[in-house]
GROMACS .gro file of C-alpha atoms in nm:
model
   69
    1LYS     CA    1  -2.173  -1.841   2.099
    2ASN     CA    2  -1.846  -1.788   2.278
    3ASP     CA    3  -1.661  -1.458   2.305
    4CYS     CA    4  -1.287  -1.457   2.244
    5LYS     CA    5  -1.005  -1.207   2.197
    6VAL     CA    6  -0.950  -1.131   1.826
    7SER     CA    7  -0.674  -0.923   1.667
    8LEU     CA    8  -0.628  -0.795   1.312
    9ILE     CA    9  -0.299  -0.613   1.269
   10VAL     CA   10  -0.146  -0.458   0.956
   11TYR     CA   11   0.234  -0.474   0.919
   12ASP     CA   12   0.463  -0.333   0.653
   13ILE     CA   13   0.661  -0.580   0.446
   14LYS     CA   14   0.957  -0.548   0.689
   15GLY     CA   15   0.738  -0.652   0.983
   16ALA     CA   16   0.683  -0.314   1.152
   17GLU     CA   17   0.332  -0.270   1.296
   18ILE     CA   18   0.134  -0.013   1.098
   19LYS     CA   19  -0.226  -0.034   1.223
   20LYS     CA   20  -0.415  -0.235   1.483
   21LEU     CA   21  -0.755  -0.272   1.315
   22VAL     CA   22  -0.919  -0.495   1.578
   23HIS     CA   23  -0.803  -0.596   1.926
   24GLU     CA   24  -1.109  -0.686   2.131
   25GLN     CA   25  -1.351  -0.951   2.247
   26LYS     CA   26  -1.576  -1.073   1.965
   27THR     CA   27  -1.856  -1.326   1.943
   28ALA     CA   28  -1.805  -1.594   1.678
   29ASP     CA   29  -1.970  -1.461   1.363
   30TYR     CA   30  -1.886  -1.307   1.026
   31TYR     CA   31  -1.738  -0.956   1.031
   32SER     CA   32  -1.587  -0.724   0.775
   33VAL     CA   33  -1.321  -0.462   0.836
   34VAL     CA   34  -1.205  -0.186   0.602
   35TRP     CA   35  -0.855  -0.040   0.624
   36GLY     CA   36  -0.825   0.300   0.458
   37GLY     CA   37  -0.445   0.307   0.438
   38ILE     CA   38  -0.404   0.503   0.763
   39ASN     CA   39  -0.152   0.408   1.034
   40ASP     CA   40  -0.206   0.417   1.413
   41ARG     CA   41  -0.089   0.783   1.421
   42GLY     CA   42  -0.360   0.884   1.171
   43GLN     CA   43  -0.112   0.933   0.885
   44SER     CA   44  -0.165   0.805   0.532
   45VAL     CA   45   0.074   0.525   0.432
   46SER     CA   46   0.222   0.476   0.086
   47SER     CA   47   0.102   0.232  -0.178
   48GLY     CA   48   0.269  -0.108  -0.163
   49LYS     CA   49   0.256  -0.452  -0.008
   50TYR     CA   50   0.138  -0.503   0.350
   51LEU     CA   51   0.076  -0.804   0.572
   52LEU     CA   52  -0.246  -0.864   0.765
   53LYS     CA   53  -0.214  -1.093   1.067
   54MET     CA   54  -0.537  -1.243   1.202
   55ILE     CA   55  -0.518  -1.392   1.552
   56ALA     CA   56  -0.783  -1.575   1.756
   57PRO     CA   57  -0.758  -1.863   2.004
   58GLY     CA   58  -0.630  -2.164   1.811
   59TYR     CA   59  -0.602  -1.967   1.486
   60THR     CA   60  -0.333  -1.747   1.332
   61LYS     CA   61  -0.313  -1.652   0.965
   62THR     CA   62  -0.110  -1.394   0.776
   63ILE     CA   63  -0.203  -1.274   0.428
   64THR     CA   64  -0.037  -1.033   0.188
   65MET     CA   65  -0.230  -0.727   0.072
   66THR     CA   66  -0.152  -0.466  -0.191
   67LEU     CA   67  -0.257  -0.108  -0.114
   68LEU     CA   68  -0.323   0.100  -0.426
   69LYS     CA   69  -0.391   0.472  -0.405
   0.00000   0.00000   0.00000
């Protein structure tokens, strides 16, 4: 299996970066990541819609998430 740089980044609906969940070399496999509604400064964010951008070589996808507290 090949290692590659993978990023999972949470943005608010306006496009501001909220939390970098993953930004590292990973081996191709299945992974799961849990975001607890905390930003990069360790502060709790409000309920609402957020974007999750997944980036790997040859692959980029953005999905919409709803955070409920």
